[in-house]
mmCIF file of C-alpha atoms in Angstrom:
data_model
loop_
_atom_site.group_PDB
_atom_site.id
_atom_site.type_symbol
_atom_site.label_atom_id
_atom_site.label_comp_id
_atom_site.label_asym_id
_atom_site.label_seq_id
_atom_site.Cartn_x
_atom_site.Cartn_y
_atom_site.Cartn_z
ATOM 1 C CA MET A 289 -3.632 -7.593 34.538
ATOM 2 C CA SER A 290 -2.754 -7.362 30.834
ATOM 3 C CA THR A 291 -1.943 -10.443 28.782
ATOM 4 C CA PRO A 292 1.776 -10.625 27.917
ATOM 5 C CA THR A 293 2.670 -10.263 24.252
ATOM 6 C CA LEU A 294 4.034 -13.499 22.859
ATOM 7 C CA LYS A 295 7.291 -13.689 21.007
ATOM 8 C CA GLN A 296 7.254 -15.325 17.573
ATOM 9 C CA ALA A 297 10.080 -16.686 15.493
ATOM 10 C CA PRO A 298 11.538 -14.151 13.035
ATOM 11 C CA PHE A 299 10.516 -15.077 9.500
ATOM 12 C CA ASN A 300 12.611 -15.453 6.371
ATOM 13 C CA GLU A 301 11.193 -13.845 3.281
ATOM 14 C CA PHE A 302 12.601 -16.422 0.867
ATOM 15 C CA SER A 303 13.840 -20.020 0.738
ATOM 16 C CA ARG A 304 15.754 -22.135 -1.758
ATOM 17 C CA ILE A 305 17.285 -25.557 -2.321
ATOM 18 C CA HIS A 306 20.896 -25.461 -1.095
ATOM 19 C CA GLY A 307 22.008 -29.015 -1.870
ATOM 20 C CA LEU A 308 20.902 -32.146 -3.692
ATOM 21 C CA GLY A 309 21.863 -35.789 -3.160
ATOM 22 C CA ALA A 310 20.943 -39.212 -4.495
ATOM 23 C CA PHE A 311 21.355 -42.932 -3.944
ATOM 24 C CA ARG A 312 20.727 -45.526 -6.652
ATOM 25 C CA PRO A 313 20.910 -49.242 -5.735
ATOM 26 C CA ASP A 314 23.411 -51.397 -7.607
ATOM 27 C CA VAL A 315 21.025 -54.156 -8.734
ATOM 28 C CA ILE A 316 19.848 -53.477 -12.298
ATOM 29 C CA VAL A 317 16.681 -55.218 -13.505
ATOM 30 C CA SER A 318 16.278 -55.214 -17.305
ATOM 31 C CA ASN A 319 13.113 -55.670 -19.323
ATOM 32 C CA GLU A 320 14.368 -59.134 -20.215
ATOM 33 C CA ASP A 321 14.518 -59.927 -16.502
ATOM 34 C CA VAL A 322 10.952 -58.675 -16.042
ATOM 35 C CA CYS A 323 9.743 -60.876 -18.893
ATOM 36 C CA GLN A 324 10.717 -63.932 -16.871
ATOM 37 C CA TRP A 325 7.770 -63.104 -14.593
ATOM 38 C CA ILE A 326 5.169 -61.668 -16.974
ATOM 39 C CA GLU A 327 4.270 -62.514 -20.566
ATOM 40 C CA SER A 328 5.652 -59.466 -22.350
ATOM 41 C CA SER A 329 8.639 -58.248 -24.337
ATOM 42 C CA ASP A 330 11.337 -55.624 -24.149
ATOM 43 C CA GLU A 331 9.782 -53.877 -27.153
ATOM 44 C CA TRP A 332 6.284 -53.742 -25.589
ATOM 45 C CA ILE A 333 7.584 -52.350 -22.273
ATOM 46 C CA ARG A 334 9.685 -49.710 -24.014
ATOM 47 C CA GLN A 335 6.828 -48.613 -26.274
ATOM 48 C CA ARG A 336 4.210 -48.449 -23.529
ATOM 49 C CA THR A 337 6.328 -47.002 -20.690
ATOM 50 C CA GLY A 338 9.730 -45.873 -21.962
ATOM 51 C CA ILE A 339 11.466 -48.034 -19.362
ATOM 52 C CA VAL A 340 14.618 -49.968 -20.265
ATOM 53 C CA THR A 341 15.962 -50.809 -16.799
ATOM 54 C CA ARG A 342 15.107 -50.171 -13.164
ATOM 55 C CA HIS A 343 17.297 -50.162 -10.020
ATOM 56 C CA ARG A 344 16.316 -52.382 -7.081
ATOM 57 C CA ALA A 345 17.871 -52.619 -3.636
ATOM 58 C CA ASP A 346 19.200 -55.877 -2.254
ATOM 59 C CA LYS A 347 17.580 -57.573 0.731
ATOM 60 C CA GLY A 348 19.988 -56.017 3.215
ATOM 61 C CA THR A 349 19.410 -52.403 2.108
ATOM 62 C CA SER A 350 16.505 -50.670 3.821
ATOM 63 C CA VAL A 351 14.508 -47.495 3.209
ATOM 64 C CA VAL A 352 16.379 -45.902 6.106
ATOM 65 C CA ASP A 353 19.755 -46.949 4.645
ATOM 66 C CA MET A 354 18.961 -45.379 1.274
ATOM 67 C CA ALA A 355 17.538 -42.216 2.829
ATOM 68 C CA GLU A 356 20.651 -41.799 4.972
ATOM 69 C CA LEU A 357 22.995 -42.107 1.991
ATOM 70 C CA ALA A 358 21.011 -39.643 -0.138
ATOM 71 C CA GLY A 359 20.781 -37.294 2.838
ATOM 72 C CA ARG A 360 24.542 -37.364 3.417
ATOM 73 C CA ASP A 361 25.079 -36.548 -0.252
ATOM 74 C CA ALA A 362 22.682 -33.584 -0.035
ATOM 75 C CA LEU A 363 24.332 -32.269 3.140
ATOM 76 C CA SER A 364 27.746 -32.473 1.478
ATOM 77 C CA HIS A 365 26.466 -30.604 -1.578
ATOM 78 C CA ALA A 366 24.889 -27.933 0.653
ATOM 79 C CA GLY A 367 28.087 -27.600 2.681
ATOM 80 C CA ILE A 368 26.426 -28.074 6.060
ATOM 81 C CA ASP A 369 26.609 -30.657 8.836
ATOM 82 C CA GLY A 370 23.735 -32.837 9.970
ATOM 83 C CA SER A 371 23.782 -31.092 13.346
ATOM 84 C CA GLU A 372 22.665 -27.898 11.584
ATOM 85 C CA LEU A 373 19.375 -29.426 10.448
ATOM 86 C CA ASP A 374 16.272 -28.108 12.176
ATOM 87 C CA ALA A 375 13.884 -30.693 10.703
ATOM 88 C CA VAL A 376 13.987 -33.945 8.719
ATOM 89 C CA ILE A 377 11.104 -34.937 6.437
ATOM 90 C CA VAL A 378 11.113 -38.354 4.781
ATOM 91 C CA SER A 379 8.532 -38.967 2.071
ATOM 92 C CA THR A 380 7.904 -42.695 1.579
ATOM 93 C CA VAL A 381 5.172 -45.317 1.382
ATOM 94 C CA THR A 382 7.498 -48.304 1.706
ATOM 95 C CA HIS A 383 9.022 -47.947 5.174
ATOM 96 C CA PRO A 384 7.864 -51.311 6.587
ATOM 97 C CA PHE A 385 6.977 -49.943 10.028
ATOM 98 C CA ALA A 386 3.958 -47.833 10.921
ATOM 99 C CA THR A 387 6.113 -46.566 13.776
ATOM 100 C CA PRO A 388 8.811 -45.518 14.531
ATOM 101 C CA SER A 389 9.210 -43.229 11.541
ATOM 102 C CA ALA A 390 12.005 -43.596 9.035
ATOM 103 C CA ALA A 391 12.710 -39.868 9.492
ATOM 104 C CA ALA A 392 13.568 -40.185 13.195
ATOM 105 C CA GLN A 393 16.098 -42.894 12.411
ATOM 106 C CA VAL A 394 17.575 -40.928 9.505
ATOM 107 C CA ALA A 395 17.871 -37.827 11.681
ATOM 108 C CA ASP A 396 19.736 -39.841 14.317
ATOM 109 C CA ARG A 397 22.131 -41.343 11.785
ATOM 110 C CA LEU A 398 22.889 -37.913 10.324
ATOM 111 C CA GLY A 399 23.520 -36.329 13.701
ATOM 112 C CA ALA A 400 20.436 -34.112 13.523
ATOM 113 C CA THR A 401 19.034 -35.121 16.931
ATOM 114 C CA PRO A 402 16.993 -33.522 18.525
ATOM 115 C CA ALA A 403 15.553 -31.991 15.342
ATOM 116 C CA PRO A 404 11.886 -32.836 14.722
ATOM 117 C CA ALA A 405 11.517 -35.649 12.194
ATOM 118 C CA TYR A 406 8.494 -37.185 10.546
ATOM 119 C CA ASP A 407 7.377 -39.238 7.559
ATOM 120 C CA VAL A 408 5.036 -38.048 4.806
ATOM 121 C CA SER A 409 2.772 -40.587 3.103
ATOM 122 C CA ALA A 410 1.848 -39.002 -0.212
ATOM 123 C CA ALA A 411 3.161 -41.619 -2.640
ATOM 124 C CA CYS A 412 4.540 -40.154 -5.868
ATOM 125 C CA ALA A 413 3.689 -36.596 -4.769
ATOM 126 C CA GLY A 414 5.518 -37.087 -1.465
ATOM 127 C CA TYR A 415 8.659 -35.204 -2.429
ATOM 128 C CA CYS A 416 6.714 -32.130 -3.584
ATOM 129 C CA TYR A 417 4.667 -32.313 -0.377
ATOM 130 C CA GLY A 418 7.946 -32.317 1.547
ATOM 131 C CA ILE A 419 9.209 -29.292 -0.380
ATOM 132 C CA ALA A 420 5.978 -27.421 0.367
ATOM 133 C CA GLN A 421 6.410 -28.067 4.082
ATOM 134 C CA ALA A 422 10.145 -27.315 4.147
ATOM 135 C CA ASP A 423 9.536 -24.031 2.342
ATOM 136 C CA ALA A 424 6.886 -23.074 4.920
ATOM 137 C CA LEU A 425 9.068 -24.096 7.866
ATOM 138 C CA VAL A 426 12.017 -22.045 6.653
ATOM 139 C CA ARG A 427 10.064 -18.929 5.702
ATOM 140 C CA SER A 428 8.038 -18.995 8.928
ATOM 141 C CA GLY A 429 11.235 -19.045 10.972
ATOM 142 C CA ALA A 430 10.453 -22.462 12.463
ATOM 143 C CA ALA A 431 13.612 -23.877 10.860
ATOM 144 C CA LYS A 432 16.763 -22.686 9.157
ATOM 145 C CA TYR A 433 17.688 -25.872 7.324
ATOM 146 C CA VAL A 434 15.325 -28.732 6.489
ATOM 147 C CA LEU A 435 16.278 -32.042 4.914
ATOM 148 C CA VAL A 436 13.651 -33.469 2.543
ATOM 149 C CA VAL A 437 14.125 -37.060 1.392
ATOM 150 C CA GLY A 438 12.074 -38.979 -1.155
ATOM 151 C CA VAL A 439 12.844 -42.687 -0.783
ATOM 152 C CA GLU A 440 11.203 -45.953 -1.795
ATOM 153 C CA LYS A 441 11.961 -49.642 -1.707
ATOM 154 C CA LEU A 442 9.034 -50.595 -3.906
ATOM 155 C CA SER A 443 10.540 -54.012 -4.620
ATOM 156 C CA ASP A 444 9.393 -55.065 -1.140
ATOM 157 C CA PHE A 445 5.767 -54.455 -2.108
ATOM 158 C CA ILE A 446 5.383 -55.883 -5.589
ATOM 159 C CA ASP A 447 4.181 -59.147 -7.024
ATOM 160 C CA ASN A 448 6.507 -59.720 -9.961
ATOM 161 C CA THR A 449 3.833 -61.738 -11.783
ATOM 162 C CA GLU A 450 1.149 -59.017 -11.939
ATOM 163 C CA ARG A 451 0.935 -56.683 -14.931
ATOM 164 C CA THR A 452 -0.662 -53.425 -13.769
ATOM 165 C CA ILE A 453 2.244 -51.738 -12.012
ATOM 166 C CA SER A 454 4.976 -54.040 -10.688
ATOM 167 C CA PHE A 455 7.084 -54.124 -13.864
ATOM 168 C CA LEU A 456 7.284 -50.312 -13.739
ATOM 169 C CA LEU A 457 8.753 -49.944 -10.285
ATOM 170 C CA GLY A 458 12.260 -49.347 -8.999
ATOM 171 C CA ASP A 459 14.025 -48.376 -5.771
ATOM 172 C CA GLY A 460 16.132 -45.398 -4.773
ATOM 173 C CA ALA A 461 16.415 -42.170 -2.788
ATOM 174 C CA GLY A 462 16.861 -38.490 -3.502
ATOM 175 C CA ALA A 463 17.294 -35.676 -0.983
ATOM 176 C CA VAL A 464 17.571 -31.901 -0.780
ATOM 177 C CA VAL A 465 18.470 -29.352 1.870
ATOM 178 C CA VAL A 466 16.084 -26.384 1.954
ATOM 179 C CA GLY A 467 17.182 -23.193 3.706
ATOM 180 C CA PRO A 468 16.901 -19.397 3.707
ATOM 181 C CA SER A 469 17.684 -17.302 0.668
ATOM 182 C CA ASP A 470 18.173 -13.654 -0.291
ATOM 183 C CA THR A 471 16.029 -14.170 -3.376
ATOM 184 C CA PRO A 472 12.981 -16.360 -4.142
ATOM 185 C CA GLY A 473 14.043 -19.958 -4.768
ATOM 186 C CA ILE A 474 10.820 -21.948 -4.323
ATOM 187 C CA GLY A 475 7.567 -20.828 -5.916
ATOM 188 C CA PRO A 476 4.141 -21.247 -4.295
ATOM 189 C CA SER A 477 3.071 -24.882 -3.991
ATOM 190 C CA VAL A 478 0.030 -26.070 -5.879
ATOM 191 C CA TRP A 479 -1.021 -29.261 -4.122
ATOM 192 C CA GLY A 480 -4.137 -31.228 -3.406
ATOM 193 C CA SER A 481 -5.948 -34.555 -3.482
ATOM 194 C CA ASP A 482 -8.930 -36.422 -4.900
ATOM 195 C CA GLY A 483 -9.853 -39.250 -2.555
ATOM 196 C CA SER A 484 -12.823 -40.192 -4.733
ATOM 197 C CA LYS A 485 -10.251 -41.946 -6.948
ATOM 198 C CA SER A 486 -8.410 -43.595 -4.048
ATOM 199 C CA GLY A 487 -9.064 -47.034 -5.522
ATOM 200 C CA ALA A 488 -7.071 -46.271 -8.674
ATOM 201 C CA ILE A 489 -3.712 -47.093 -7.014
ATOM 202 C CA GLY A 490 -3.246 -48.956 -3.771
ATOM 203 C CA MET A 491 -2.379 -52.043 -1.789
ATOM 204 C CA THR A 492 -4.097 -55.401 -2.110
ATOM 205 C CA HIS A 493 -4.447 -55.971 1.644
ATOM 206 C CA SER A 494 -4.298 -54.154 4.969
ATOM 207 C CA MET A 495 -2.235 -54.890 8.069
ATOM 208 C CA LEU A 496 -5.391 -56.144 9.781
ATOM 209 C CA GLU A 497 -5.867 -58.753 7.053
ATOM 210 C CA ILE A 498 -2.316 -59.969 7.598
ATOM 211 C CA ARG A 499 -3.139 -60.359 11.270
ATOM 212 C CA GLU A 500 -6.200 -62.419 10.366
ATOM 213 C CA LEU A 501 -4.027 -64.657 8.177
ATOM 214 C CA SER A 502 -1.640 -65.272 11.057
ATOM 215 C CA LEU A 503 -4.518 -66.295 13.304
ATOM 216 C CA ALA A 504 -5.948 -68.546 10.584
ATOM 217 C CA ALA A 505 -2.537 -70.137 10.059
ATOM 218 C CA GLU A 506 -2.313 -70.943 13.741
ATOM 219 C CA ALA A 507 -5.794 -72.508 13.644
ATOM 220 C CA ASP A 508 -4.803 -74.544 10.578
ATOM 221 C CA GLY A 509 -1.541 -75.695 12.088
ATOM 222 C CA GLU A 510 -2.047 -79.194 10.719
ATOM 223 C CA LEU A 511 -1.812 -77.959 7.127
ATOM 224 C CA PRO A 512 1.462 -78.557 5.245
ATOM 225 C CA ALA A 513 4.021 -75.765 5.578
ATOM 226 C CA SER A 514 3.944 -75.229 1.798
ATOM 227 C CA VAL A 515 0.212 -74.461 1.890
ATOM 228 C CA LEU A 516 0.631 -72.008 4.766
ATOM 229 C CA ALA A 517 3.525 -70.315 2.940
ATOM 230 C CA GLU A 518 1.404 -69.937 -0.202
ATOM 231 C CA ARG A 519 -1.384 -68.342 1.825
ATOM 232 C CA GLU A 520 1.008 -65.855 3.378
ATOM 233 C CA THR A 521 2.520 -64.944 0.012
ATOM 234 C CA LYS A 522 -0.912 -64.282 -1.477
ATOM 235 C CA LEU A 523 -1.953 -62.068 1.425
ATOM 236 C CA TRP A 524 1.250 -60.021 1.660
ATOM 237 C CA PRO A 525 0.174 -56.500 0.542
ATOM 238 C CA THR A 526 1.361 -55.601 -2.932
ATOM 239 C CA LEU A 527 0.648 -52.697 -5.249
ATOM 240 C CA ARG A 528 -1.984 -52.581 -7.975
ATOM 241 C CA GLN A 529 -3.326 -49.831 -10.217
ATOM 242 C CA ASP A 530 -6.103 -49.106 -12.691
ATOM 243 C CA GLY A 531 -3.749 -47.995 -15.422
ATOM 244 C CA GLN A 532 -6.290 -46.310 -17.700
ATOM 245 C CA THR A 533 -7.820 -44.246 -14.879
ATOM 246 C CA VAL A 534 -4.400 -43.126 -13.677
ATOM 247 C CA PHE A 535 -3.190 -42.350 -17.200
ATOM 248 C CA ARG A 536 -6.208 -40.196 -18.059
ATOM 249 C CA TRP A 537 -6.076 -38.345 -14.737
ATOM 250 C CA ALA A 538 -2.328 -37.726 -15.004
ATOM 251 C CA VAL A 539 -2.457 -36.509 -18.594
ATOM 252 C CA TRP A 540 -5.480 -34.218 -18.363
ATOM 253 C CA GLU A 541 -5.608 -33.030 -14.770
ATOM 254 C CA MET A 542 -1.913 -32.813 -13.931
ATOM 255 C CA ALA A 543 -1.074 -30.589 -16.897
ATOM 256 C CA LYS A 544 -3.587 -28.142 -15.403
ATOM 257 C CA ALA A 545 -1.922 -28.334 -11.980
ATOM 258 C CA ALA A 546 1.490 -27.780 -13.579
ATOM 259 C CA GLN A 547 0.163 -24.694 -15.366
ATOM 260 C CA GLN A 548 -1.269 -23.427 -12.073
ATOM 261 C CA ALA A 549 2.187 -23.760 -10.505
ATOM 262 C CA LEU A 550 3.659 -21.672 -13.328
ATOM 263 C CA ASP A 551 0.958 -19.033 -12.872
ATOM 264 C CA ALA A 552 1.407 -18.964 -9.094
ATOM 265 C CA ALA A 553 5.149 -18.422 -9.535
ATOM 266 C CA GLY A 554 4.546 -15.604 -12.025
ATOM 267 C CA VAL A 555 6.476 -17.274 -14.845
ATOM 268 C CA THR A 556 5.686 -18.850 -18.185
ATOM 269 C CA ALA A 557 6.829 -21.999 -19.952
ATOM 270 C CA GLU A 558 9.317 -19.847 -21.889
ATOM 271 C CA ASP A 559 11.035 -18.883 -18.618
ATOM 272 C CA LEU A 560 11.805 -22.492 -17.719
ATOM 273 C CA SER A 561 15.086 -24.282 -18.292
ATOM 274 C CA ALA A 562 13.915 -27.690 -17.032
ATOM 275 C CA PHE A 563 10.766 -29.739 -16.521
ATOM 276 C CA VAL A 564 10.913 -32.559 -13.957
ATOM 277 C CA PRO A 565 7.623 -34.426 -13.704
ATOM 278 C CA HIS A 566 7.133 -37.580 -11.665
ATOM 279 C CA GLN A 567 8.714 -40.397 -13.658
ATOM 280 C CA ALA A 568 5.573 -42.511 -14.034
ATOM 281 C CA ASN A 569 5.443 -43.213 -17.747
ATOM 282 C CA MET A 570 7.271 -41.703 -20.717
ATOM 283 C CA ARG A 571 4.010 -41.202 -22.605
ATOM 284 C CA ILE A 572 2.577 -39.187 -19.716
ATOM 285 C CA ILE A 573 5.736 -37.063 -19.611
ATOM 286 C CA ASP A 574 5.573 -36.382 -23.359
ATOM 287 C CA GLU A 575 1.860 -35.532 -23.297
ATOM 288 C CA MET A 576 2.246 -33.144 -20.344
ATOM 289 C CA ALA A 577 5.113 -31.359 -22.078
ATOM 290 C CA LYS A 578 2.937 -31.030 -25.180
ATOM 291 C CA GLN A 579 -0.015 -29.615 -23.269
ATOM 292 C CA LEU A 580 2.207 -27.129 -21.432
ATOM 293 C CA LYS A 581 3.614 -26.033 -24.817
ATOM 294 C CA LEU A 582 7.166 -26.250 -23.525
ATOM 295 C CA PRO A 583 9.721 -24.723 -25.920
ATOM 296 C CA GLU A 584 12.475 -26.969 -27.263
ATOM 297 C CA SER A 585 14.990 -25.170 -25.051
ATOM 298 C CA VAL A 586 13.435 -26.731 -21.923
ATOM 299 C CA VAL A 587 15.310 -29.849 -20.804
ATOM 300 C CA ILE A 588 12.807 -32.587 -19.892
ATOM 301 C CA ALA A 589 13.765 -35.190 -17.295
ATOM 302 C CA ARG A 590 13.485 -38.741 -18.644
ATOM 303 C CA ASP A 591 15.163 -40.630 -15.816
ATOM 304 C CA ILE A 592 12.413 -43.250 -16.059
ATOM 305 C CA ALA A 593 14.266 -44.949 -18.919
ATOM 306 C CA ASP A 594 17.029 -46.106 -16.583
ATOM 307 C CA ALA A 595 15.431 -45.873 -13.131
ATOM 308 C CA GLY A 596 11.812 -46.903 -13.638
ATOM 309 C CA ASN A 597 9.084 -45.404 -11.468
ATOM 310 C CA THR A 598 10.528 -44.743 -7.995
ATOM 311 C CA SER A 599 7.479 -42.969 -6.525
ATOM 312 C CA ALA A 600 8.538 -40.337 -3.948
ATOM 313 C CA ALA A 601 12.176 -40.628 -5.030
ATOM 314 C CA SER A 602 11.592 -39.995 -8.731
ATOM 315 C CA ILE A 603 11.716 -36.180 -8.869
ATOM 316 C CA PRO A 604 14.892 -35.665 -6.797
ATOM 317 C CA LEU A 605 16.589 -38.571 -8.574
ATOM 318 C CA ALA A 606 15.652 -37.162 -11.988
ATOM 319 C CA THR A 607 16.773 -33.674 -10.954
ATOM 320 C CA HIS A 608 20.092 -35.070 -9.721
ATOM 321 C CA ARG A 609 20.670 -36.749 -13.082
ATOM 322 C CA LEU A 610 19.797 -33.568 -15.011
ATOM 323 C CA LEU A 611 22.306 -31.490 -13.057
ATOM 324 C CA ALA A 612 24.993 -34.169 -13.374
ATOM 325 C CA GLU A 613 24.530 -34.248 -17.146
ATOM 326 C CA ASP A 614 24.090 -30.474 -17.582
ATOM 327 C CA PRO A 615 25.665 -28.447 -14.730
ATOM 328 C CA ASP A 616 24.772 -25.225 -16.563
ATOM 329 C CA LEU A 617 21.172 -25.756 -15.400
ATOM 330 C CA SER A 618 22.261 -24.759 -11.883
ATOM 331 C CA GLY A 619 20.597 -21.506 -10.829
ATOM 332 C CA LYS A 620 17.889 -21.787 -13.468
ATOM 333 C CA LEU A 621 14.162 -22.454 -13.186
ATOM 334 C CA SER A 622 12.644 -25.937 -13.098
ATOM 335 C CA LEU A 623 8.989 -26.925 -12.930
ATOM 336 C CA GLN A 624 8.451 -30.080 -10.859
ATOM 337 C CA ILE A 625 5.218 -31.987 -10.343
ATOM 338 C CA GLY A 626 4.447 -35.217 -8.512
ATOM 339 C CA PHE A 627 1.203 -37.200 -8.671
ATOM 340 C CA GLY A 628 0.053 -40.610 -7.543
ATOM 341 C CA ALA A 629 -1.864 -42.813 -5.132
ATOM 342 C CA GLY A 630 -4.432 -41.004 -3.061
ATOM 343 C CA LEU A 631 -4.950 -39.567 -5.585
ATOM 344 C CA VAL A 632 -2.609 -36.731 -4.633
ATOM 345 C CA PHE A 633 -0.539 -34.136 -6.459
ATOM 346 C CA GLY A 634 1.957 -31.350 -5.769
ATOM 347 C CA ALA A 635 3.896 -28.929 -7.945
ATOM 348 C CA GLN A 636 6.337 -26.020 -7.627
ATOM 349 C CA VAL A 637 8.701 -23.948 -9.732
ATOM 350 C CA VAL A 638 12.148 -24.036 -8.097
ATOM 351 C CA VAL A 639 15.582 -22.574 -8.704
ATOM 352 C CA LEU A 640 17.918 -25.502 -9.269
ATOM 353 C CA PRO A 641 20.806 -25.720 -6.772
#
């Protein structure tokens, strides 16, 4: 008896970004506010990072809330309903639950059920990782429309008094709808990782250590409540980074990855209209643009000045701002690259929606 021939989903030759959305929290934290917690100055922060303000969500606004709002905006821009989504990908490292995923909850809120939904943990490269997967899902025929959300509530995982990373960070969400296209709209993804440098950016403690604290607190029940509270505060996992290691890696290695993305897409720096790197540090952005020899005609995203570093949300948020300020960029080529904790990176050339 012969083996039956399997059917496979019909593929789409091309994909593109159909819609873009964003959510920025209302709470604005200035450099002067930051200097209440660390010994610094507005001038020093501006010179070293380019940051003037950062947005942070209030206590009642969750990662899922922000992702939903950005997703609704992207769906509206794309002109489709949530029920038309075939997959939802949420890139985040600040959803406070290991399970269930933020994506499953976002999909439910947007009316995408029973579309598959999952979270991606790739820090500041998370959005580009999501784009790589959405592009593959659409072109393989596994999905027609995919929602990709980059969202972070980094303010939940910072110690305002530490100086390596916390003063850089903000909150927010950006989202896109990826779907089929008659012409190429997303270039090949150049993505990867270097776990040998995993200690360069990360959390101070694990969930298991928090569990140990809880057990120790129970054993030390006779201690004053203030002492127990101080212990818990110190053990709560917060972000740290080795700034010099990250800076050198980002400046020298990520410019190479960005160039590889250009080469893979078959275009040159002169063909670009926009450059949207992860909004980590203004000096990194400037140095990458210099190494890529970008012509003056290329618009460079500098959303970091007002938004701070929003990790997985930074590229879609910065792209949203660029298009709001210069609608003529629509339909033109943009090089985007994300890089961060892992260490991980991802880059693509895309046609702006």
